[in-house]
CSV table of C-alpha atoms in Angstrom, one decimal:
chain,number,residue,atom,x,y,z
A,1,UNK,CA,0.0,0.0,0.0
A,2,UNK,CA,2.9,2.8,0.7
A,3,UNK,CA,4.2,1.6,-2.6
A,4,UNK,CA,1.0,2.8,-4.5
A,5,UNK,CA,0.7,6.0,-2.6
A,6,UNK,CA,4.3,6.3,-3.2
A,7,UNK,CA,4.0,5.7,-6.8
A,8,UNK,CA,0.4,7.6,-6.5
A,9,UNK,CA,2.4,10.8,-5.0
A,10,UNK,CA,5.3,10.8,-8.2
A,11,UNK,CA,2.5,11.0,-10.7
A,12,UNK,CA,0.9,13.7,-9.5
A,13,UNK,CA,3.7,15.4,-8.9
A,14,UNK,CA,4.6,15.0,-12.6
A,15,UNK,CA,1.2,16.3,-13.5
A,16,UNK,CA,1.9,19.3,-11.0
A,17,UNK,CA,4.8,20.1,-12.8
A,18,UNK,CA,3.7,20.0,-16.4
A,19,UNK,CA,0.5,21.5,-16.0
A,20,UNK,CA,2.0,24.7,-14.2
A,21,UNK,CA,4.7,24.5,-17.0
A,22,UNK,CA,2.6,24.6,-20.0
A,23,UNK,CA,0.6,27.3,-18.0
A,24,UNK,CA,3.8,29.4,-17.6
A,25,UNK,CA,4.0,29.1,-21.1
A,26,UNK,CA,0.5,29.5,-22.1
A,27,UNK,CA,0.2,27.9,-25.9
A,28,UNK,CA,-2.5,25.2,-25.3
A,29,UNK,CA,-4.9,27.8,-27.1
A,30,UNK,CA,-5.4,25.8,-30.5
A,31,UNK,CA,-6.7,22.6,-31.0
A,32,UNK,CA,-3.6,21.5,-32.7
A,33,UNK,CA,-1.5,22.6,-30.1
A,34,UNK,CA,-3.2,20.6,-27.2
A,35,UNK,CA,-3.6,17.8,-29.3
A,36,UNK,CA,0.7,17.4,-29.7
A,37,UNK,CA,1.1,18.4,-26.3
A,38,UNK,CA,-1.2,16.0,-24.6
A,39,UNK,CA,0.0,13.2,-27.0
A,40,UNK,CA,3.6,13.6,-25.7
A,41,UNK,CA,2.7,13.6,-22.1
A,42,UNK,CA,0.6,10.7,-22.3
A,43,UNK,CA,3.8,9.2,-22.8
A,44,UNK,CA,5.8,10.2,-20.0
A,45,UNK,CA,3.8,8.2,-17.5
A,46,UNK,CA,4.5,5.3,-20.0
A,47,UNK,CA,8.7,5.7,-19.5
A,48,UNK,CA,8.3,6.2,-15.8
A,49,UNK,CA,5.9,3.1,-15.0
A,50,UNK,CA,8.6,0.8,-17.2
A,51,UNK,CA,11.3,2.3,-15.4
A,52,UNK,CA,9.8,2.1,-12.1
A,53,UNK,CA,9.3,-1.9,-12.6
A,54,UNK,CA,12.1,-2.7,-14.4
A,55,UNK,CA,14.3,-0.9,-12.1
A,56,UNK,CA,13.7,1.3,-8.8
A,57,UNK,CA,12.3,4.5,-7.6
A,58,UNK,CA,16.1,6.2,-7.2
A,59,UNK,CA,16.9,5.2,-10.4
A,60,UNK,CA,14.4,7.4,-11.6
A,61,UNK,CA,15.2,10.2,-9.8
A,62,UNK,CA,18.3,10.5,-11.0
A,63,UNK,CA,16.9,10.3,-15.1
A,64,UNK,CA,14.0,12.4,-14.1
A,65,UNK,CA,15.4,15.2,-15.9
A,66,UNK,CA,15.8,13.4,-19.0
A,67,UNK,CA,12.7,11.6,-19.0
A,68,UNK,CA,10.4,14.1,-17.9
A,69,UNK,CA,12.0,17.7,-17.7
A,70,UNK,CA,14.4,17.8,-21.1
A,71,UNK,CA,11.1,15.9,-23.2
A,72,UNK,CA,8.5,18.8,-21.6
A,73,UNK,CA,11.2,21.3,-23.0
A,74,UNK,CA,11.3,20.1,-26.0
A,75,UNK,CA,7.4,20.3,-26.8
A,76,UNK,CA,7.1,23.4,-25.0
A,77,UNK,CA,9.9,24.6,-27.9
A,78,UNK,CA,8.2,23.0,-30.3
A,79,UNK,CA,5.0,24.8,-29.6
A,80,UNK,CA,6.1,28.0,-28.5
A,81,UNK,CA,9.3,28.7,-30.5
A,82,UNK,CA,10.9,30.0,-27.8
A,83,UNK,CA,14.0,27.7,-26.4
A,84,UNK,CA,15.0,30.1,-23.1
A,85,UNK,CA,11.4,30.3,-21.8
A,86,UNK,CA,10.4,26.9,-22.2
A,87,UNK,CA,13.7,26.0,-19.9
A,88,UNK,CA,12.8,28.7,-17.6
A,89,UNK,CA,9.0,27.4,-17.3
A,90,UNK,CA,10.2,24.0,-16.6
A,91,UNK,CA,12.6,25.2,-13.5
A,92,UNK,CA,10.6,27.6,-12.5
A,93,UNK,CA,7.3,25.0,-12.1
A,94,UNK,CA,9.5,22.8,-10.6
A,95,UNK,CA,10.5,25.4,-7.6
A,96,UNK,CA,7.0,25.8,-7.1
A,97,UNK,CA,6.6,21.9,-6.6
A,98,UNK,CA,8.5,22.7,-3.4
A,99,UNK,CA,5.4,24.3,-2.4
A,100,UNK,CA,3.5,21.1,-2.0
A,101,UNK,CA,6.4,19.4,-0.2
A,102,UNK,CA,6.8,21.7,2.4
A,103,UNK,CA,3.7,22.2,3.4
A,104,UNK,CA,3.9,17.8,3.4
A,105,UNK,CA,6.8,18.3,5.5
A,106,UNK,CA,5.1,21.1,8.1
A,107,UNK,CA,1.8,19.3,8.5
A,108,UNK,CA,4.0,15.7,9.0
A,109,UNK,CA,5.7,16.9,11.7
A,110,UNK,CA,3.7,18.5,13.5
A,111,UNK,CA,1.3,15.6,13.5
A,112,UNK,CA,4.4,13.3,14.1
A,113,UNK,CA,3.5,11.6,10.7
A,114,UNK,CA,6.2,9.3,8.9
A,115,UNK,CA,6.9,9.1,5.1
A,116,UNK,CA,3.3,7.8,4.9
A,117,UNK,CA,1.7,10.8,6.0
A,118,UNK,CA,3.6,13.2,4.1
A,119,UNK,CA,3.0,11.1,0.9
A,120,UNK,CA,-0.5,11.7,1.3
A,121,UNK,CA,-0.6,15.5,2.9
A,122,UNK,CA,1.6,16.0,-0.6
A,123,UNK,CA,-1.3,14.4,-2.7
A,124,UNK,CA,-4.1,16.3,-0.9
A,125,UNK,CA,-2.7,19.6,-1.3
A,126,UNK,CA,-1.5,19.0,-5.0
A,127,UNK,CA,-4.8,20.2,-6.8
A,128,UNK,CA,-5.7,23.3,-4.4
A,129,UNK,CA,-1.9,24.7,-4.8
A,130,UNK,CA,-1.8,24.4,-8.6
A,131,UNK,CA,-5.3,25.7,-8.8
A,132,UNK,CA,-4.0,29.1,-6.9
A,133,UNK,CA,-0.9,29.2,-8.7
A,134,UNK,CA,-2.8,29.2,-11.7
A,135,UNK,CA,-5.0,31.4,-10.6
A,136,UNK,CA,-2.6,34.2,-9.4
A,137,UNK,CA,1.0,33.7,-10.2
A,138,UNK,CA,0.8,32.8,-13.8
A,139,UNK,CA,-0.8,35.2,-15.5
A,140,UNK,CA,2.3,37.6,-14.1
A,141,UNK,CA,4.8,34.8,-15.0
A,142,UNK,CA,3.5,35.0,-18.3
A,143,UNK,CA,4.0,39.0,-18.7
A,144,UNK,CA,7.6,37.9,-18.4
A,145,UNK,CA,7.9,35.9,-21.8
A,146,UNK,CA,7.4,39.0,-23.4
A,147,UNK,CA,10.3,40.7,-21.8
A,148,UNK,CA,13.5,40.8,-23.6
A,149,UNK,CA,15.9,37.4,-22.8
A,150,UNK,CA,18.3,39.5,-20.7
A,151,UNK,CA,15.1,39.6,-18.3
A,152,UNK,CA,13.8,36.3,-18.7
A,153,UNK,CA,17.6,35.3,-17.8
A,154,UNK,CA,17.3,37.1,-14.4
A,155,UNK,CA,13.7,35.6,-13.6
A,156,UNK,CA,15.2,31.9,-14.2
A,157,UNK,CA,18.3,32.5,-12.3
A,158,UNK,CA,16.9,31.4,-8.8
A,159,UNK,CA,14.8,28.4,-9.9
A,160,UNK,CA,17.7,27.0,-12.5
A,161,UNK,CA,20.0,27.3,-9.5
A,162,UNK,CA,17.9,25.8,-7.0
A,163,UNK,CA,17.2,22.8,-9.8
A,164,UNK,CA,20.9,22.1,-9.8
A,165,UNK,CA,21.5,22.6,-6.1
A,166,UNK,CA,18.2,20.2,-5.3
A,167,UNK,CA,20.0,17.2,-7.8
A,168,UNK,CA,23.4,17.7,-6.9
A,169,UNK,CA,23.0,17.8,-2.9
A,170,UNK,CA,19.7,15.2,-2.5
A,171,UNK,CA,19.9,13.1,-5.7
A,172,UNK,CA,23.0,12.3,-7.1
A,173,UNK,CA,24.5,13.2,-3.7
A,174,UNK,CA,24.0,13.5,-0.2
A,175,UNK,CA,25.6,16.5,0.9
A,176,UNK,CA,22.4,18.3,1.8
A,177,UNK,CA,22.3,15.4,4.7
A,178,UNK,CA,25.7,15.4,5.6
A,179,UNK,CA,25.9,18.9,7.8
A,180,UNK,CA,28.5,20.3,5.6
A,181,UNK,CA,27.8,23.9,6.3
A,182,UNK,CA,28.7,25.4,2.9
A,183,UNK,CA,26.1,23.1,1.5
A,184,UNK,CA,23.4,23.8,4.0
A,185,UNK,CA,23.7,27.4,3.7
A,186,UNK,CA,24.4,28.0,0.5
A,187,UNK,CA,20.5,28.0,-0.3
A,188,UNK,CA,20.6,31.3,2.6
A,189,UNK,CA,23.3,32.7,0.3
A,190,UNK,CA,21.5,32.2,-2.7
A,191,UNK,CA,18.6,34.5,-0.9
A,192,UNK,CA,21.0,37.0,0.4
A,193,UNK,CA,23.0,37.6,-2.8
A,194,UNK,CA,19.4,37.4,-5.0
A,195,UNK,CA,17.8,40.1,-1.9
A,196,UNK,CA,20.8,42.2,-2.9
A,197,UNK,CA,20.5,42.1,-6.4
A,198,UNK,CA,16.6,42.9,-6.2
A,199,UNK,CA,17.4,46.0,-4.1
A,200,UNK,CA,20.2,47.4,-6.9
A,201,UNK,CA,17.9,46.3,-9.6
A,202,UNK,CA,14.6,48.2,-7.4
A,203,UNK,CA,16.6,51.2,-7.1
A,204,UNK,CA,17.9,51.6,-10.4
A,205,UNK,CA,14.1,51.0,-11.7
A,206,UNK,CA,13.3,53.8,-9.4
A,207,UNK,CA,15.9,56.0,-10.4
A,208,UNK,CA,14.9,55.4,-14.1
A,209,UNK,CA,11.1,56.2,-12.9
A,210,UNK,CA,12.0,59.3,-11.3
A,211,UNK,CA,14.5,60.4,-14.5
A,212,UNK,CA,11.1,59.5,-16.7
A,213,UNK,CA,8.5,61.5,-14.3
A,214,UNK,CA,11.0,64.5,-14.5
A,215,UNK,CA,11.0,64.0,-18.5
A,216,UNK,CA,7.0,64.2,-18.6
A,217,UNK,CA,7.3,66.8,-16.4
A,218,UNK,CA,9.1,68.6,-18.7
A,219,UNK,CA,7.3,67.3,-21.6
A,220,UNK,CA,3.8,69.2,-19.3
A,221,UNK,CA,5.2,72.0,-18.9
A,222,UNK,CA,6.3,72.8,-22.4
A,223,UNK,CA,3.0,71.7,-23.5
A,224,UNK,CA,1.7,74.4,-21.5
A,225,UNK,CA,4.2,77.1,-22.1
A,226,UNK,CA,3.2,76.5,-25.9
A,227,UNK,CA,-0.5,76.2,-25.4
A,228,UNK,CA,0.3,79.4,-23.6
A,229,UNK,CA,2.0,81.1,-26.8
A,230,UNK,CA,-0.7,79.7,-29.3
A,231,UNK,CA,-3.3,81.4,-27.3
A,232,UNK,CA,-1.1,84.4,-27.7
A,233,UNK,CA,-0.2,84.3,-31.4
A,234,UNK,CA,-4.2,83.1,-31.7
A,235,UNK,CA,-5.3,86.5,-30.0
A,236,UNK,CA,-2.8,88.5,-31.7
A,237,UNK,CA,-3.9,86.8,-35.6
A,238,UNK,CA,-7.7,88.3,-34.5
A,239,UNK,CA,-6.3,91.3,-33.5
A,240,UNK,CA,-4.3,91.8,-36.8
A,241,UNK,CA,-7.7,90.5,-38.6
A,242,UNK,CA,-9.6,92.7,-36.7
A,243,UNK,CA,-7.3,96.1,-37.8
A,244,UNK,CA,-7.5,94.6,-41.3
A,245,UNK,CA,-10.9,94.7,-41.3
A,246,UNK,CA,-11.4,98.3,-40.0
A,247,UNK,CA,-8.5,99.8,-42.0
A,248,UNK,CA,-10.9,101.2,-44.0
A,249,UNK,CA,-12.6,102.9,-41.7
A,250,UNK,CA,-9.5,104.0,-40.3
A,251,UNK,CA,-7.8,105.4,-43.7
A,252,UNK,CA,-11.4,107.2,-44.5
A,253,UNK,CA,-11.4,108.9,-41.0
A,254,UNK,CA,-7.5,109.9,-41.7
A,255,UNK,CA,-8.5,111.0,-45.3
A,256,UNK,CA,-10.9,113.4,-43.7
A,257,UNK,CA,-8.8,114.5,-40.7
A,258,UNK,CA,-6.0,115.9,-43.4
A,259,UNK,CA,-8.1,116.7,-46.2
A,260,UNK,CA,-10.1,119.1,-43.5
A,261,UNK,CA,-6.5,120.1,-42.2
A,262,UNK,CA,-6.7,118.8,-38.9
A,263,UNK,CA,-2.8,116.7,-39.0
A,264,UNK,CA,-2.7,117.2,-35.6
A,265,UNK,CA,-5.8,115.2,-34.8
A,266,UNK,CA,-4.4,113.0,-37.7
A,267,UNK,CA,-1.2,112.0,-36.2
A,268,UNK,CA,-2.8,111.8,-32.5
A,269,UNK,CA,-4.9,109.0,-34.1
A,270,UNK,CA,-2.0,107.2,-35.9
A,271,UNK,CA,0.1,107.3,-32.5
A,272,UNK,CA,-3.1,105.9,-31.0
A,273,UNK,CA,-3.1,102.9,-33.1
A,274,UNK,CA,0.6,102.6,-33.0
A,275,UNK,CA,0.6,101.8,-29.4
A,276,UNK,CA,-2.4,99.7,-29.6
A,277,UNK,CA,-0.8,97.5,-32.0
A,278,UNK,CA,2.4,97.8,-30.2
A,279,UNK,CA,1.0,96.4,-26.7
A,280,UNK,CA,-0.3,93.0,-28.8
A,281,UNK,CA,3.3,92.3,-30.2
A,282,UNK,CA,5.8,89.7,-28.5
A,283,UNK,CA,8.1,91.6,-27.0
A,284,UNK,CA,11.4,91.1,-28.2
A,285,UNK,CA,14.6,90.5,-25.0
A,286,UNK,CA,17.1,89.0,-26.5
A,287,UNK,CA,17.8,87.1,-30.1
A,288,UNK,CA,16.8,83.6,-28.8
A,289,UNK,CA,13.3,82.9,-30.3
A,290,UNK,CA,12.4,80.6,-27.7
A,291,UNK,CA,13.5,82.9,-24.7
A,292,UNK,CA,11.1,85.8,-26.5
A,293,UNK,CA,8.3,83.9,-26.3
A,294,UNK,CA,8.4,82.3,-22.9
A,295,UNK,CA,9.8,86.1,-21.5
A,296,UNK,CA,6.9,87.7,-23.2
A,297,UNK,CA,4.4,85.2,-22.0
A,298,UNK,CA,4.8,85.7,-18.4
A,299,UNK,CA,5.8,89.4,-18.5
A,300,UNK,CA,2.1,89.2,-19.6
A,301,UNK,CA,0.5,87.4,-17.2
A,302,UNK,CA,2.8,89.2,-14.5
A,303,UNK,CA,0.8,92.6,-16.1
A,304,UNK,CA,-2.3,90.8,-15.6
A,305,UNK,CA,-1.9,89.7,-12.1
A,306,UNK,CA,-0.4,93.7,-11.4
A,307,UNK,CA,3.1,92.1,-10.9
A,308,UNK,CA,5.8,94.4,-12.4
A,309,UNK,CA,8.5,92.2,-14.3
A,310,UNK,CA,12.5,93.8,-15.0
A,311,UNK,CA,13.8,91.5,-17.6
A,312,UNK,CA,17.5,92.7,-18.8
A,313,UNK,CA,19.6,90.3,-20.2
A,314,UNK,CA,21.3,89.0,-23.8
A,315,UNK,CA,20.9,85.4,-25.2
A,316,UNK,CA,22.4,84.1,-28.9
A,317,UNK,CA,20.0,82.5,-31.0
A,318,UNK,CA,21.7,79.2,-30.8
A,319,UNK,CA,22.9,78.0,-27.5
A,320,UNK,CA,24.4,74.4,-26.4
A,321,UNK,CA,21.2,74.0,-24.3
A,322,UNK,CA,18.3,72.6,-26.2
A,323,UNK,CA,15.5,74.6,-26.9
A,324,UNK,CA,13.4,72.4,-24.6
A,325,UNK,CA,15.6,72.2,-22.1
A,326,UNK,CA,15.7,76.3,-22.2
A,327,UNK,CA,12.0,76.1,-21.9
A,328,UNK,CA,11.5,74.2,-19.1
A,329,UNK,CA,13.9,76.0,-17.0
A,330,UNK,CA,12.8,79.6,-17.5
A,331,UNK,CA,9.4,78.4,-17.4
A,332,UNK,CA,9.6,76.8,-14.2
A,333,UNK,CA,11.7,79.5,-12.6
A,334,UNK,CA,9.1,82.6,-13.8
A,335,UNK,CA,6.2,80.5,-12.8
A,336,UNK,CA,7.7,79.7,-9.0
A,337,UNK,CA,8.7,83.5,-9.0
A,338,UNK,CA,5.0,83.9,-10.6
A,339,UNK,CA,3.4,82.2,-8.0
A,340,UNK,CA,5.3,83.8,-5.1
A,341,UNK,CA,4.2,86.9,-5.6
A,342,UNK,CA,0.3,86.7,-6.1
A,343,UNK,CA,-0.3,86.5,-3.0
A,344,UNK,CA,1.3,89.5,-2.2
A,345,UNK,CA,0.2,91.0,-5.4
A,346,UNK,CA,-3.9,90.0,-4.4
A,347,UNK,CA,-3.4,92.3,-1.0
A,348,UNK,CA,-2.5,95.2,-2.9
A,349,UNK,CA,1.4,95.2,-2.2
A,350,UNK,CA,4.0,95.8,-5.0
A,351,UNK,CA,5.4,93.3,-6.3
A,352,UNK,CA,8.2,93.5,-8.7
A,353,UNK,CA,9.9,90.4,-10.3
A,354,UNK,CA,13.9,91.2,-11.2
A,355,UNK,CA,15.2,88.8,-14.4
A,356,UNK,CA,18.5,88.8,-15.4
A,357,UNK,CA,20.6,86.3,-17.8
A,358,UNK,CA,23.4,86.6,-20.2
A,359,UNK,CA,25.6,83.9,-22.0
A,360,UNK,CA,29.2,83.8,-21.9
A,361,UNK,CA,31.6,81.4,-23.2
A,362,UNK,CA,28.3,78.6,-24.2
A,363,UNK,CA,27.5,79.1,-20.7
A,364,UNK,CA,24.0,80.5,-19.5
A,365,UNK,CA,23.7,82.4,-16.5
A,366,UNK,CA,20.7,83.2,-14.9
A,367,UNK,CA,19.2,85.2,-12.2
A,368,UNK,CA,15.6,85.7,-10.7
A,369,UNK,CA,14.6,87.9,-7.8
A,370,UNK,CA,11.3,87.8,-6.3
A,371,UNK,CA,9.1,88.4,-3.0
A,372,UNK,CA,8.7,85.2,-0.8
A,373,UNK,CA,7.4,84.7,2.4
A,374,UNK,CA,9.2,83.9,5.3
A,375,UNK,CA,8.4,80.1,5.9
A,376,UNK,CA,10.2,78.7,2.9
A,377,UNK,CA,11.6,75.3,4.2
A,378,UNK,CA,15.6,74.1,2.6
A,379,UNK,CA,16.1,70.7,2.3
A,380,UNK,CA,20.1,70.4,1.3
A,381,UNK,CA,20.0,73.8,0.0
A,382,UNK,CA,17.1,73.1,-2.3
A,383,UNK,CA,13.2,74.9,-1.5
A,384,UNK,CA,10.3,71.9,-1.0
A,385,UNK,CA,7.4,72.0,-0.3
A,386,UNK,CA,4.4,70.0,1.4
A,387,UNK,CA,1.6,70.9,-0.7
A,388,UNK,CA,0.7,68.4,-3.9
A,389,UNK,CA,2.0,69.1,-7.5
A,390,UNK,CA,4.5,71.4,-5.4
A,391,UNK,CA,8.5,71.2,-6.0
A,392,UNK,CA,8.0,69.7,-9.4
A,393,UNK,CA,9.1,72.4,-11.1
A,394,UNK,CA,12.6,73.0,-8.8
A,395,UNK,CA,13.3,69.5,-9.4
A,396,UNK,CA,13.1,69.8,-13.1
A,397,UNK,CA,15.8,73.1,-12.4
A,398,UNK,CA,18.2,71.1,-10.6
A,399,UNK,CA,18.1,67.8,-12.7
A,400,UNK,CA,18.4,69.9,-16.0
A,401,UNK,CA,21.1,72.2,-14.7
A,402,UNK,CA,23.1,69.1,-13.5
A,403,UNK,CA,22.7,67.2,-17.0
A,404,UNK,CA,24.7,70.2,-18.2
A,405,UNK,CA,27.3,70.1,-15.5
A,406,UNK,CA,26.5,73.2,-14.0
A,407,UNK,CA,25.5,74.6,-10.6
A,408,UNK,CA,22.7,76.5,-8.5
A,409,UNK,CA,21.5,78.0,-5.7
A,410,UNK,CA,18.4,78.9,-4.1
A,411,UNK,CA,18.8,81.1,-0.7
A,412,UNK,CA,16.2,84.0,0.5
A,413,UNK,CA,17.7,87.6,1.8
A,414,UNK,CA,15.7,90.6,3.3
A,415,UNK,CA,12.5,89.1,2.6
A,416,UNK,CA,13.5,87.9,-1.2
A,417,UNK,CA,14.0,84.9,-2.6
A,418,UNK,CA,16.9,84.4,-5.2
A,419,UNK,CA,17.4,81.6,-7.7
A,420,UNK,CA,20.9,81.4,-9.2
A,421,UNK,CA,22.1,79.3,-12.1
A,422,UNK,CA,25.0,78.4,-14.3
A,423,UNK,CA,25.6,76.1,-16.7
């Protein structure tokens, strides 16, 4: 009778394995395909019973892997195409058969079972294990055959290792059993050095995240600045559409003023319309196109908001800095300034916002100068701030500045706040 269950045990643990396998692989989805694969697992059970009575149960241990795991390779290659994940399948369904096992193990001794009892903990728990492992770790398992090889290779390293360490130290040896400490804990070793490696890999995956969010940060805030300068160059076409249209008028009314001879009144009305046409125009700083427009977008909304704005400064039209990169930091640096001073601005206070930047030898310097309150809180020299969607923009500064090799500072004095930059 403990022969059969025995016997009864290494079945299902077979069908454990191969089921989870070909579920880690995920190809039975044609006719065709479960048709070969079930025809070549039908005869597995065929080699191991003719094994298992012609010779004995650790002789087929030690040519499991070439009865069993190298054949369900094979047809998982055959159906899948895909040599490295059909191996990495294969190992890592048979880690998870350590699942059943231990819990065997657990429930054995704490019931003070023998090899009996295990044998048939191992087959009860057999179905309600795969079932949930199906249910929950596959579909994730199978994400990973998408990845690129290099990734596969670093999910497989852990089971393929623990395959080779379970048949060198339990089946074709017995160093597992014979206390040699380098054996016994080189499995604790293996889950140190694999801890490690997961914390370098977690941190450089965040560190790639946080270079990402900073680059659709970016990416945001230039979309604004140019929705921002579309809505400008949009108001200033109607406006150009709109003195189209009434130059008419206005050439009749001029017509009249001089052919009455009333210049004065003439040129009082041309000076008129010069200035009105002259407040619509993007004002020009400096010769860099992209600097114009993000300067004369925010000097506007700073005349909106009754915020004065000094811009003095000289920039080339082409600069080592990108364009983009340009935009992001003068946009973030006015809109902080910006944002500063409204408060101050909405209690009726005067609030003046101080800009200066020049180039020298392919190096931009910049300055800006603005009202603050007193509670702004450093962090290692940089401003933060508690409040959501805050600190974005100083963080695109800094990580932008230090791409180009340059430096800043951010310090407050006599009730200012000053933002300093080179690079």
């Amino acid at each position: 009778m403990n022969v059969w269950i025995s016997l009864l045990n290494d079945v299902s643990v077979s069908i454990f394995g191969i089921v989870l396998s070909v579920s880690f692989c995920d190809t039975l989805h044609t006719r065709r395909s479960r048709r070969i694969f079930w025809s070549a697992m039908a005869m597995l059970p065929f080699f191991q019973g003719t094994i298992y009575y012609f010779w004995d149960t650790q002789f087929l241990r030690k040519i499991y892997p070439l009865v069993v795991h190298l054949p369900l390779m094979v047809v998982l290659y055959i159906l899948t195409r895909r040599m490295l994940w059909s191996a990495v399948s294969v190992m890592c369904a048979y880690l998870c058969c350590q699942l059943r096992r231990w819990i065997a193990l657990l429930v054995a001794e704490v019931l003070s079972g023998g090899a009996v009892m295990q044998d048939i903990i191992e087959l009860v728990v057999t179905v309600p294990v795969l079932l949930l492992l199906i249910r929950f770790v596959a579909p994730s398992v199978r994400k990973i055959s998408k990845y690129p090889a290099k990734e596969q290779l670093q999910f497989g390293v852990i089971p393929a290792l623990y395959y080779g360490f379970d048949y060198l130290t339990q089946v074709y040896t017995d160093l597992l059993y014979s206390g040699n400490p380098v054996i016994v804990e080189f499995m604790p070793f293996v889950c140190c050095v694999a801890y490690l490696a997961f914390l370098l890999y977690s941190s450089a995956k965040e560190q790639e995240r946080s270079r990402l969010q900073q680059v659709q940060n970016s990416l945001g805030i230039q979309l604004a600045q140019a929705v921002r300068e579309i809505d400008v160059l949009r108001e200033s076409q109607a406006l150009a559409a709109r003195y189209r249209h009434d130059l008419r008028h206005h050439l009749q009314y001029l017509s009249s003023c001089i052919g009455n001879g009333q210049d004065e009144l003439a040129l009082s009305y041309i000076s008129d319309i010069c200035r009105e046409i002259e407040t619509q125009k993007v004002q020009r700083y400096c010769e860099n196109e992209a600097a114009n427009l993000i300067l004369s977008a925010f000097s506007g909304r700073a005349k909106q908001a009754g915020i004065t704005m000094n811009i003095k400064g000289t920039l080339p039209a082409f600069m080592i800095i990108s364009d983009s990169d340009l935009c992001v930091l003068f946009s973030n640096a006015l809109e902080n300034a910006l944002h500063a001073c409204l408060p101050f601005a909405a209690e009726g206070n005067t609030c003046t916002i101080d800009v200066e930047f020049y180039e020298q030898k392919n190096r931009l310097f910049l300055q800006i100068v603005n009202p603050c309150s007193d509670d702004i809180r450093f962090e290692k020299g940089i401003p933060v701030s508690d409040r959501p969607g805050h600190g974005i923009g100083v963080q695109s500064i800094c990580a932008i500045v230090e791409r180009y090799g340059g430096v800043y500072t951010f310090f407050t004095r006599e009730g200012k706040f000053i933002l300093r930059m080179s690079l």
